[in-house]
XYZ file of C-alpha atoms in Angstrom:
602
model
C 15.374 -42.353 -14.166
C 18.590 -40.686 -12.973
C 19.306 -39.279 -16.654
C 15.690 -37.446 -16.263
C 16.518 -36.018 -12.886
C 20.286 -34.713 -13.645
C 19.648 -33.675 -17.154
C 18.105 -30.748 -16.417
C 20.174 -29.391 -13.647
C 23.651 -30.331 -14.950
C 23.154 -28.774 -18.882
C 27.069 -29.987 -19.779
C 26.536 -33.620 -18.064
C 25.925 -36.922 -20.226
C 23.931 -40.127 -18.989
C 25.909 -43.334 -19.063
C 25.396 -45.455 -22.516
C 23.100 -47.770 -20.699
C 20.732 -45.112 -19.118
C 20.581 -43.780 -22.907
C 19.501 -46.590 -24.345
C 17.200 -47.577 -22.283
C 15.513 -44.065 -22.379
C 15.275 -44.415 -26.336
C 14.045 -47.406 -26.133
C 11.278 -46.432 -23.590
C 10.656 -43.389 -26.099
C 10.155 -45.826 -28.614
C 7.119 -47.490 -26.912
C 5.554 -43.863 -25.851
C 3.238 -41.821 -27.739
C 5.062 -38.547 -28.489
C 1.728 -36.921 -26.676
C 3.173 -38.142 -23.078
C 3.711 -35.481 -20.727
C 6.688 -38.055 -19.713
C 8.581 -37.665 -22.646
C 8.466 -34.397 -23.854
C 11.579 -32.377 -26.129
C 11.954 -30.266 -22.655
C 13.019 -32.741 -20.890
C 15.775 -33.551 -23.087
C 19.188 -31.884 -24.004
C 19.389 -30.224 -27.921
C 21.652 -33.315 -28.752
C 19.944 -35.495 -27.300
C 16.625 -34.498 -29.214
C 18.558 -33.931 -32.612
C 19.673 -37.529 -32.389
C 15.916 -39.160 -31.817
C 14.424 -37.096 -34.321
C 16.601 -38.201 -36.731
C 16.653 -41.947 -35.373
C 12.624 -42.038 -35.673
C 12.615 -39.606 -38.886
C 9.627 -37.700 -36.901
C 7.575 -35.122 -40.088
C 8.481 -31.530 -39.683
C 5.442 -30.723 -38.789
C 5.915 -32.693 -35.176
C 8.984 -30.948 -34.776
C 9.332 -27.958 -31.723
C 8.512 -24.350 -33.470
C 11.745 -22.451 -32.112
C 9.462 -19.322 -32.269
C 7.339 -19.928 -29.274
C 6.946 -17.270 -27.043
C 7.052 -19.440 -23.950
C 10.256 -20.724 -25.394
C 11.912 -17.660 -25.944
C 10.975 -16.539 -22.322
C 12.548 -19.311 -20.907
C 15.958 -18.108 -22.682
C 16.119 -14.697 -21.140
C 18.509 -14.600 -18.055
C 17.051 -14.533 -14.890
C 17.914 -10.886 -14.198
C 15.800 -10.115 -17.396
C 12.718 -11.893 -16.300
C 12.590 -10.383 -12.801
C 12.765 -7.164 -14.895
C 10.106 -7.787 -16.773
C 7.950 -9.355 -14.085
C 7.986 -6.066 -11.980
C 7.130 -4.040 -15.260
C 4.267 -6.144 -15.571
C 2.936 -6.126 -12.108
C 3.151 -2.236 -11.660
C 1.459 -2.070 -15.308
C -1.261 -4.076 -13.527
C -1.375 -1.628 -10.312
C -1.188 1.487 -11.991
C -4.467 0.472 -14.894
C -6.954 1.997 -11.916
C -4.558 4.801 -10.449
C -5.930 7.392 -12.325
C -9.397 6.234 -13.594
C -10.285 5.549 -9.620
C -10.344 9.214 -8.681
C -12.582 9.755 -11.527
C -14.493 7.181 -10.303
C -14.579 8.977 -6.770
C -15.876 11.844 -8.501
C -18.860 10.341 -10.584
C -19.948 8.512 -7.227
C -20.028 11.444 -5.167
C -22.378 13.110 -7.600
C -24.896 10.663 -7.958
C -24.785 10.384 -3.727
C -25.525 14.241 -4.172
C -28.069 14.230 -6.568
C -29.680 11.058 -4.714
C -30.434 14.101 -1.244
C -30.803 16.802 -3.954
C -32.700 17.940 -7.039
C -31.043 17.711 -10.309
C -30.724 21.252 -11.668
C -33.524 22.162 -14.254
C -31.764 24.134 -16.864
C -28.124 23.368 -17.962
C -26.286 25.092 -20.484
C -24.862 23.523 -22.915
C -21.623 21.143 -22.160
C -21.832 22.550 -18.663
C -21.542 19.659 -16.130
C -23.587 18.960 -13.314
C -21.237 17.350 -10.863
C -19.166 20.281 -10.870
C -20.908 21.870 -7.575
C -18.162 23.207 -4.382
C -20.010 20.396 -2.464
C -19.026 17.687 -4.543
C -15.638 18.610 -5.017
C -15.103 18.717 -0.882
C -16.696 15.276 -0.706
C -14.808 13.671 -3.508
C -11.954 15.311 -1.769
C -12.401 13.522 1.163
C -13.493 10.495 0.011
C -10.704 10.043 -1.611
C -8.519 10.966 1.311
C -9.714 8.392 3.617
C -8.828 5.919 0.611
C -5.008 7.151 0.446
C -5.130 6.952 3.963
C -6.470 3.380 4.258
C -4.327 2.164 1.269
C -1.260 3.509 3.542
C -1.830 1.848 6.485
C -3.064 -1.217 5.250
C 0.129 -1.504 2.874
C 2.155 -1.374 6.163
C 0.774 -3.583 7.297
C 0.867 -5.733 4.061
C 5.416 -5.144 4.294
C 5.029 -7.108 7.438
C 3.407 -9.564 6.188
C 4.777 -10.087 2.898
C 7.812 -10.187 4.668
C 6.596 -13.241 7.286
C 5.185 -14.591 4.196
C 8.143 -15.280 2.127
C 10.290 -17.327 4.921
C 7.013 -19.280 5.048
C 6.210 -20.397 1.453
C 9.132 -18.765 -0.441
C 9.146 -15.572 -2.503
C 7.987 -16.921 -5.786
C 4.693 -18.152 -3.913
C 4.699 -15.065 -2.043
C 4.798 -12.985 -5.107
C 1.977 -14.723 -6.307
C 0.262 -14.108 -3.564
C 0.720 -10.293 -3.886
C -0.583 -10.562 -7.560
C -3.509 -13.093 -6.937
C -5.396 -11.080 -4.056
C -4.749 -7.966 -5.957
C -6.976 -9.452 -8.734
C -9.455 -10.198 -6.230
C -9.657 -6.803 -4.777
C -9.792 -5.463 -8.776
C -12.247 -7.192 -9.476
C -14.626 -6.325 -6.087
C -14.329 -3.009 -7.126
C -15.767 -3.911 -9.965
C -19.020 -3.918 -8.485
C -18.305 -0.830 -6.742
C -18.578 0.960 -10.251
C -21.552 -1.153 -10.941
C -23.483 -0.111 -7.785
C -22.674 3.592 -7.839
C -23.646 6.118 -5.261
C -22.580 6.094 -1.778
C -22.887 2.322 -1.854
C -20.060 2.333 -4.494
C -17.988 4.474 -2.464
C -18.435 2.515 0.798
C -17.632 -0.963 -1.535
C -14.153 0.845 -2.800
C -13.226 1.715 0.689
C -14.103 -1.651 2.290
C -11.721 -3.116 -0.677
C -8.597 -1.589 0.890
C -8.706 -4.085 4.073
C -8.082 -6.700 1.292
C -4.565 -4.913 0.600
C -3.207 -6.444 3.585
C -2.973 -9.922 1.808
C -1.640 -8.099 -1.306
C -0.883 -4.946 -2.005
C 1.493 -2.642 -4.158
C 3.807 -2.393 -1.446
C 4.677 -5.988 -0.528
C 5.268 -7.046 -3.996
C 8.187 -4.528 -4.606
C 9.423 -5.771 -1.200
C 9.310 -9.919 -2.544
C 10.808 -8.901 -5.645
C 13.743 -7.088 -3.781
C 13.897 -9.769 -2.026
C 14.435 -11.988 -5.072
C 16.748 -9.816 -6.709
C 18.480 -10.188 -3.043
C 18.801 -14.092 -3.255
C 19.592 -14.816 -6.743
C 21.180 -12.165 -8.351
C 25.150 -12.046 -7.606
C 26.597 -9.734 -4.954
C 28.549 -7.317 -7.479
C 25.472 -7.327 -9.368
C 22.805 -6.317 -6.975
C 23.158 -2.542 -6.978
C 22.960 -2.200 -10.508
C 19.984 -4.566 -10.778
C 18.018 -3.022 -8.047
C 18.747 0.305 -10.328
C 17.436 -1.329 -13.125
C 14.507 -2.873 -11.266
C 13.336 0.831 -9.547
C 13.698 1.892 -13.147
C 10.710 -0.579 -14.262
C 8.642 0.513 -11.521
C 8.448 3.777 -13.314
C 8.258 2.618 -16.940
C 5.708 0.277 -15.375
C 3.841 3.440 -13.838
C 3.909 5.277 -16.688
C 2.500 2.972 -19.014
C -0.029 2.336 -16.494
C -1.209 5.549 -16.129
C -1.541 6.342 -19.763
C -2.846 3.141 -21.150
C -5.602 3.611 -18.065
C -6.786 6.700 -18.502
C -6.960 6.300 -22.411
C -9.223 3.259 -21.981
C -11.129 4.585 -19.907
C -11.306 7.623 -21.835
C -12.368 5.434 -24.934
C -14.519 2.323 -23.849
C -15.805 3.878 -20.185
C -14.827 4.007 -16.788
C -15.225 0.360 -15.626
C -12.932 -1.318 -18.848
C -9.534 0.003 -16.738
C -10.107 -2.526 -14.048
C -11.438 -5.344 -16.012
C -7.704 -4.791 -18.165
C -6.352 -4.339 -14.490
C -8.154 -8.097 -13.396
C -6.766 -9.458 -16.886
C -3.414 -8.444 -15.884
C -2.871 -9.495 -12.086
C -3.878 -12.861 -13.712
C -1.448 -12.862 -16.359
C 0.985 -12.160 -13.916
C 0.572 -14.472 -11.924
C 1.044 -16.897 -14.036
C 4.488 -15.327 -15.152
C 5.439 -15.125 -11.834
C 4.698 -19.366 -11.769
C 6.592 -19.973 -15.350
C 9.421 -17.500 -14.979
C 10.283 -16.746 -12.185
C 13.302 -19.161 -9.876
C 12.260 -21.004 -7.213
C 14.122 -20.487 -3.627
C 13.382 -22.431 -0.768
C 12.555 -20.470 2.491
C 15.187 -22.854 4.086
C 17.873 -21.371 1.699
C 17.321 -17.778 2.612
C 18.576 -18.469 6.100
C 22.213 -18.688 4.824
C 22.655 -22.677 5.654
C 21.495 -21.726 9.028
C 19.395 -24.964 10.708
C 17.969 -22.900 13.691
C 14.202 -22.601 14.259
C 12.690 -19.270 13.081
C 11.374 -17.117 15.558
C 7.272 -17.837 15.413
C 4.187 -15.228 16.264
C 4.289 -11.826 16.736
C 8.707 -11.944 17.167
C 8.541 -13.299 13.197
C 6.604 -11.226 12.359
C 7.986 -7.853 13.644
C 11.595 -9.525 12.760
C 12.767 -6.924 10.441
C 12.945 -4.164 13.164
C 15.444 -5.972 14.790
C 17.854 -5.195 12.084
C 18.117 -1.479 12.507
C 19.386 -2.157 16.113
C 23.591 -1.995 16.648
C 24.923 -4.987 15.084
C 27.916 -6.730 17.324
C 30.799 -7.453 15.115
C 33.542 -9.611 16.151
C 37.407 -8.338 14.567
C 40.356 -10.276 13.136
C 41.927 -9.738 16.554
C 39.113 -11.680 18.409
C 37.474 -8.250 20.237
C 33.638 -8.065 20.034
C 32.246 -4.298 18.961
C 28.768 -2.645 18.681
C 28.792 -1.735 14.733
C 25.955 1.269 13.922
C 26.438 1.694 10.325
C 22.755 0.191 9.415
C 20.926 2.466 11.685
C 22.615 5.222 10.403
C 22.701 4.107 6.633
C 18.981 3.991 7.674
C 18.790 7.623 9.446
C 20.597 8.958 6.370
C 17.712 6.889 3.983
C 15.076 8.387 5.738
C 16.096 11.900 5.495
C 17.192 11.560 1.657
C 13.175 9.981 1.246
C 12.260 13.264 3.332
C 13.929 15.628 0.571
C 13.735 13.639 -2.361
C 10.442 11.858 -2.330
C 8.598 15.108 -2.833
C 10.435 16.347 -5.875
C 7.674 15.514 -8.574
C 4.834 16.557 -6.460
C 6.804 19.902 -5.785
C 6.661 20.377 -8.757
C 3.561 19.928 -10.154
C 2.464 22.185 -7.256
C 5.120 25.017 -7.898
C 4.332 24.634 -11.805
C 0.296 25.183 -10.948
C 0.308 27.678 -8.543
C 3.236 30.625 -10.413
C 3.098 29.402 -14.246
C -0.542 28.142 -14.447
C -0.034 25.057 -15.454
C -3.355 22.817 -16.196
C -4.370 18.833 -15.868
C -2.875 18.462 -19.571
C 0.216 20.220 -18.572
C 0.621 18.382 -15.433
C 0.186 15.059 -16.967
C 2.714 15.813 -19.346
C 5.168 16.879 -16.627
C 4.590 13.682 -14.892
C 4.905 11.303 -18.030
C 7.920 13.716 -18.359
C 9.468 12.758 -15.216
C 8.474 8.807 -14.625
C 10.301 8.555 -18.110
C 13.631 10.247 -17.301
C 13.967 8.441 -14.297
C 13.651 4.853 -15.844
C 15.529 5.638 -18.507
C 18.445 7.043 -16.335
C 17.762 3.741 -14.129
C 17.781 1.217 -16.846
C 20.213 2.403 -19.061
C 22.783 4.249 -16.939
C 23.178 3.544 -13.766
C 24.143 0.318 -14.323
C 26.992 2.190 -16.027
C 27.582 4.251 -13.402
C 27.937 1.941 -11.151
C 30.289 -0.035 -12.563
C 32.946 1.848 -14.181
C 32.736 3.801 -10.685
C 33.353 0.758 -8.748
C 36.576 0.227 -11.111
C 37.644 3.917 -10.622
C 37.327 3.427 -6.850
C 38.828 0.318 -6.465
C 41.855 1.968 -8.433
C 41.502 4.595 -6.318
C 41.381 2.979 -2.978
C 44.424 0.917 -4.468
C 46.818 3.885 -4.825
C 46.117 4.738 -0.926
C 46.984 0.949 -0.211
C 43.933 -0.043 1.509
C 42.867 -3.580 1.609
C 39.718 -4.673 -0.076
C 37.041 -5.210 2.229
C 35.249 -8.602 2.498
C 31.852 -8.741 2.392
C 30.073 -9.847 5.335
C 27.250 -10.583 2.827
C 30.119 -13.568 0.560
C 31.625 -14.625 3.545
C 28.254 -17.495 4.213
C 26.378 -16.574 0.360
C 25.322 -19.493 -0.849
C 24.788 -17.417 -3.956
C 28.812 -17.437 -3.968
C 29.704 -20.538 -3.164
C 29.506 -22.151 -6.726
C 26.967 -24.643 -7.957
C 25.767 -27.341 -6.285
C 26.691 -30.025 -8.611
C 26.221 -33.510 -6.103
C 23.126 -35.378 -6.265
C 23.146 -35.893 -2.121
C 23.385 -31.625 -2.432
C 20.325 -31.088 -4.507
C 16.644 -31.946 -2.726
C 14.649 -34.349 -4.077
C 11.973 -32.735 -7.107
C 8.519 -33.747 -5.261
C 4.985 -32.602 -7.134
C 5.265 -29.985 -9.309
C 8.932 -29.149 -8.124
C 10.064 -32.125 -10.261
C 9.834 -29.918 -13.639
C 10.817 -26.391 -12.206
C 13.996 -24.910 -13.437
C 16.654 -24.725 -10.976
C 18.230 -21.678 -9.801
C 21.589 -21.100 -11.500
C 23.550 -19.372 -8.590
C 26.603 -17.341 -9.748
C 30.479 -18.837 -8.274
C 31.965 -16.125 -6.407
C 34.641 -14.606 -8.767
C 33.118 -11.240 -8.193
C 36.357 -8.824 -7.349
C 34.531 -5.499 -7.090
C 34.851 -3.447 -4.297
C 31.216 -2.603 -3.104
C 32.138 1.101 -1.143
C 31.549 3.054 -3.890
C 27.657 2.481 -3.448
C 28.110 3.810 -0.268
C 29.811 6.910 -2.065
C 27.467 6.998 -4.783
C 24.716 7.271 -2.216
C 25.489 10.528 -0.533
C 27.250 12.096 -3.537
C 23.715 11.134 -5.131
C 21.772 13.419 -2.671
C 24.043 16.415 -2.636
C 23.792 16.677 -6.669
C 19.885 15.869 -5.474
C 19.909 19.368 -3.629
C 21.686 21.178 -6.168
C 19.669 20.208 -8.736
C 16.519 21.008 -6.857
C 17.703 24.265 -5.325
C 18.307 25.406 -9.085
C 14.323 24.450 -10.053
C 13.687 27.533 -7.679
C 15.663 29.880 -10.700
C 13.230 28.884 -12.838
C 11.121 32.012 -14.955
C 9.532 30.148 -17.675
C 7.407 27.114 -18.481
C 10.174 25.470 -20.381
C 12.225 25.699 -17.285
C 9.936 23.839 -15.254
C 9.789 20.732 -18.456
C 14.021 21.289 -17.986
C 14.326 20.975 -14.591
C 11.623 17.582 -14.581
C 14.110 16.218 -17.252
C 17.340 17.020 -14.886
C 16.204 15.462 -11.526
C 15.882 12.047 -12.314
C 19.436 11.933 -12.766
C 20.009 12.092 -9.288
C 17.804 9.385 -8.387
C 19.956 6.462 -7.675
C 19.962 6.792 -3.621
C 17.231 4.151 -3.391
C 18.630 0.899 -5.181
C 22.168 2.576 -4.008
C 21.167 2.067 -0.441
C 19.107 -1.447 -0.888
C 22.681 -2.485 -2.456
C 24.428 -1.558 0.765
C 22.010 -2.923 2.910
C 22.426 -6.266 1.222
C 25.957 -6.135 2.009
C 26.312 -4.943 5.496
C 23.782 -7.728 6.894
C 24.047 -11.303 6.872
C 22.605 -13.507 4.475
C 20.554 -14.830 6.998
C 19.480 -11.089 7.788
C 18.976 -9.755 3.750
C 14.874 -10.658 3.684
C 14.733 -8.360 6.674
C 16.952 -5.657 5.911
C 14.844 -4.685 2.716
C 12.069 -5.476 4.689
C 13.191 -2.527 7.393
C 14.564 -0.551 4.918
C 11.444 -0.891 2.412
C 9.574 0.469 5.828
C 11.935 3.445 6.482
C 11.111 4.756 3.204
C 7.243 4.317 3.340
C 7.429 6.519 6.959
C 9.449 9.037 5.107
C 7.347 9.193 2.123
C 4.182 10.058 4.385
C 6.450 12.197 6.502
C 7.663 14.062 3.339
C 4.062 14.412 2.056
C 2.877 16.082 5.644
C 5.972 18.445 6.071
C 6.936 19.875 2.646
C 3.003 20.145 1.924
C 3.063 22.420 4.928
C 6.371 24.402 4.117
C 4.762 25.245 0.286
C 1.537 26.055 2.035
C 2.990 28.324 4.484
C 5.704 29.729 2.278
C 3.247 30.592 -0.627
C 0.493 32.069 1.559
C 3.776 34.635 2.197
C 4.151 34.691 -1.345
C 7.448 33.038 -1.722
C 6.878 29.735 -2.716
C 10.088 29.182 -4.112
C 11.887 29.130 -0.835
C 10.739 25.466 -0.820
C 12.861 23.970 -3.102
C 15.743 25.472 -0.913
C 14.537 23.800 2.055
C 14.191 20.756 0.117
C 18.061 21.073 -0.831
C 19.355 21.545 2.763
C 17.508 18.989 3.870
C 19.169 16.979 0.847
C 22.598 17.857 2.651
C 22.041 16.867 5.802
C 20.968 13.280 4.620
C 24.167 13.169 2.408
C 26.069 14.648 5.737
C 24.787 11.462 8.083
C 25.727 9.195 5.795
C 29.181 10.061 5.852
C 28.969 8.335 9.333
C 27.756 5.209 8.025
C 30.685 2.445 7.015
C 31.495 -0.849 6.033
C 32.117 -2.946 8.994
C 36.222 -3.345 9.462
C 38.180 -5.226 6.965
C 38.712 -8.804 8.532
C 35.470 -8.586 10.775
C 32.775 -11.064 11.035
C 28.965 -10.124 11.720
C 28.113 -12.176 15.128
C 24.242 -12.681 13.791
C 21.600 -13.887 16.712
C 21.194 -17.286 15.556
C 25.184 -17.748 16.309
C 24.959 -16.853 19.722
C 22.397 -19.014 20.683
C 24.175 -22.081 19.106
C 27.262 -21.021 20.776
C 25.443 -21.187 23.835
C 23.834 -24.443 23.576
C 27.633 -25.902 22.252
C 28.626 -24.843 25.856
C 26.068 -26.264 27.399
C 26.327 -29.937 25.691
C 30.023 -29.814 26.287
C 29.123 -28.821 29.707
C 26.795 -31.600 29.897
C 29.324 -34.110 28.191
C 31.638 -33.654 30.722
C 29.548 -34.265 33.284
């Protein structure tokens, strides 16, 4: 029994001669069909040894080419990578065959108060009357908005969610009800007509449960708990960079099959796919206990409405206690997040920009456009995936030589000082909980020691470098005089689009680890309000500004704006070196210690 249990969570530990024994013997008297006794639960010499001692036929052995095997092999990093390529392949199968849809509905609700036309000419199109443009229009504008507010909704409670069940079950959560919503719209498409219109729009209630914006959040989150500290920046790079390849794929692969077997075969691929996710998410994916997000802490978790609205308490001053004992008001998250929200503001809009610039002056068309956006979601993974990991690391080396020729003391992280994810592995029997259900055969989570050295400012310097080559870049698009410049200038601004997993990598290590779930929370939420912001203001600025015939102008206003994100953040530091984060939880067990030695005494 106790070589079963340790086995798999110490890989380099051996059983005692005794325990061995008895195991072979007990796998003598088992059928090699028990679920008890299976080659996973044993180590490679360990299985070696009783194949050879019961001379088991080849054709029993393990096939080292199964895929399930070769999953389990990848690091963890690598499966969280692949999990959120998979789940935004799954969201983004409907994204562009639903407007479609939106379109075919609101000409058979025409046609159903109106007579068909008698005479056609030939290939001309029915449905393409003013009246059924302005309804698709908006139609589909109540959707966007109900899909927005809803998925606010759904941060919060993805975010409640995951210190109740854990992020794993969370995620699976955000993939499961997905499916179900997929697959109700299903018989929107079937029904048609204003009925399938009303069916689609009563769907989006059902992204509160699940929805395309609490899964990024969970898998943030993840990223947040098991992936080491000098590690997380470039991770959460690499992870916003499979977001895009994710969208990318999505939106091609949908709109070819739906272009090739009919409108309604993109969300039956979509169902198929939340499913098959969510069973990744179960195989792959680490397990981590809600109890060891709190950072050790044993304090009750606020309950109701204060858990749930818990992650806006993180953008309020934190108090930070110094080496010399003096308590101090610290603002550098709620002006990391000012500085976030501004960079969303001028950033966010880039791609739609332009696609509207490119339209209105050089005439692009749908083709064009799509191309321009496959263009564009392709740069910017690539640059995520493949370089700024780069970046980010030989940067951290050049500043950390840098800061060392100035003499200045390495900072400790407030996020190591209490990490469990630092802290080595736990290794003790009395350390490890008990395996209960289907826990018992779950892989543990390999945490990383904490020999991690580098210096984590330069993210912070990344980040608001990042936005003022952001506005150059942008302010140059507004030079351009040919169609080829517009294809150059989608290929050039990816490369400035590191600010988000720069500033989630910050976050992460000005809060607590107590805090992290609810700093990406808060932050995930500060750039949702400036991506509707961004979409309401600059769409007004290009409106106004091309009515006057200069449409250009926007792209500078887009670059100033740029600057004066990258300016705020220059306000936003580290905490001092030596300093301590005083977290809530702290206080209140201070407290009750004076109390009870109040009460002692007494």
């Amino acid at each position: 029994m106790a070589v079963d249990e340790t086995t798999p969570l110490l890989p380099h530990g051996t059983g005692t001669g005794t325990a061995a024994k008895t195991n072979n013997n007990s796998l003598q008297q088992t059928s090699p069909s028990s679920p008890n006794t299976t080659d996973d639960n044993l180590t490679p010499t360990t299985a070696s040894s009783s194949s050879d001692h019961y001379n088991d036929p080849p054709t029993k052995r393990k096939s080292p080419l199964n895929p399930l095997h070769l999953l389990t092999r990848l690091s963890v990093e690598t499966r969280i990578l692949l999990a959120a390529f998979l789940i935004t392949t799954s969201f983004s199968f409907t994204q562009v065959p639903i407007f479609y849809v939106f379109y075919l509905m609101e000409c058979d609700d025409f046609y159903s108060h109106h007579p068909s036309p008698p005479h056609l000419p030939p290939g001309a199109d029915k449905c393409s009357r003013n009246e059924i443009a302005a309804g698709t229009a908006t139609d589909f504008s109540f959707l966007a908005m109900s899909t927005t507010i809803c998925g606010t909704v759904n941060l919060f409670f993805a975010g409640w969610l995951v210190k109740k069940i854990g992020p794993r079950l969370a995620l699976m959560a955000q993939t499961l009800v997905p499916a179900i919503r997929v697959l109700t719209q299903i018989l929107g498409v079937l029904a048609g007509g204003r009925s399938g219109i009303v069916i689609f729009q009563a769907t989006q209630l059902i992204t509160v449960l699940g929805g395309p914006v609490g899964y990024i959040l969970i898998i943030n989150i993840i990223v947040g708990e098991v992936v080491s500290p000098a590690r997380r920046t470039p991770v959460f790079g690499m992870l916003q960079g499979c977001f895009m390849l994710g969208q990318a794929v999505g939106y091609l692969t949908g709109g070819m099959i739906g272009d090739r077997w009919g409108i309604r075969r993109p969300f039956e691929v979509a169902f198929v796919a939340f499913l098959v996710s969510t069973v990744y998410v179960q195989v792959m994916l680490p397990y981590v206990s809600p109890e060891s997000m709190s950072g050790g802490s044993k304090k009750e978790k606020a309950k109701g409405i204060a858990g749930f609205l818990a992650p806006l308490k993180v953008l309020a001053p934190q108090r930070v206690r110094l080496r010399s004992g003096k308590t101090i008001k610290h603002l550098g998250v709620l002006i990391l997040c000012t500085g976030v929200f501004l960079g969303v503001l001028a950033t966010d809009f880039a791609a739609m920009l332009i696609q509207m610039y490119a339209t209105a002056v050089f005439e692009f068309h749908q083709s064009d456009n799509g191309w321009l956006m496959s263009e564009f979601a392709m740069m910017r993974a690539v640059f995520l995936i493949l370089l700024f990991p780069k970046i980010i690391s030989y940067g951290r080396k050049w500043y950390a030589k840098r800061q060392s020729n100035h003499q200045h003391p390495r900072r400790d992280s407030i996020s190591d000082e209490r990490d469990p994810a630092t802290q080595g592995l736990l290794i003790q029997p009395e350390q490890l909980e008990a395996p209960m259900g289907t826990h018992a055969e779950e892989e543990p989570m390999m945490t990383q020691p904490g020999t991690e050295t580098e210096d984590t400012h330069f993210d912070l310097f990344f980040l608001r470098w990042s936005l003022v080559a952001d506005g150059l870049l942008t302010s140059c698009t507004a030079l351009a005089t040919k169609k080829w410049h517009i294809y150059l200038a989608a290929a050039m601004l990816p490369f400035a689009s590191g600010t988000a997993p720069a500033a989630k990598g910050v976050m992460t290590e000005m809060c607590s680890p107590s805090q992290r779930a609810d700093a990406l929370n808060a932050l995930t939420l500060v750039e949702n309000i400036g991506r509707l912001a961004t979409q309401g203001f600059f769409g007004f600025v290009f409106a106004a500004l091309a009515e006057a015939g200069k449409p250009h102008l926007t792209f500078y206003c887009n670059a100033i704006l740029a600057m004066i994100a990258a300016s705020v953040l220059i306000f936003s530091r580290f905490p001092p070196n030596g300093s301590t984060l005083i977290d809530a939880d702290e206080e209140t067990e201070d407290d009750d210690d004076d109390v009870n030695g109040s009460s002692q005494n007494e």
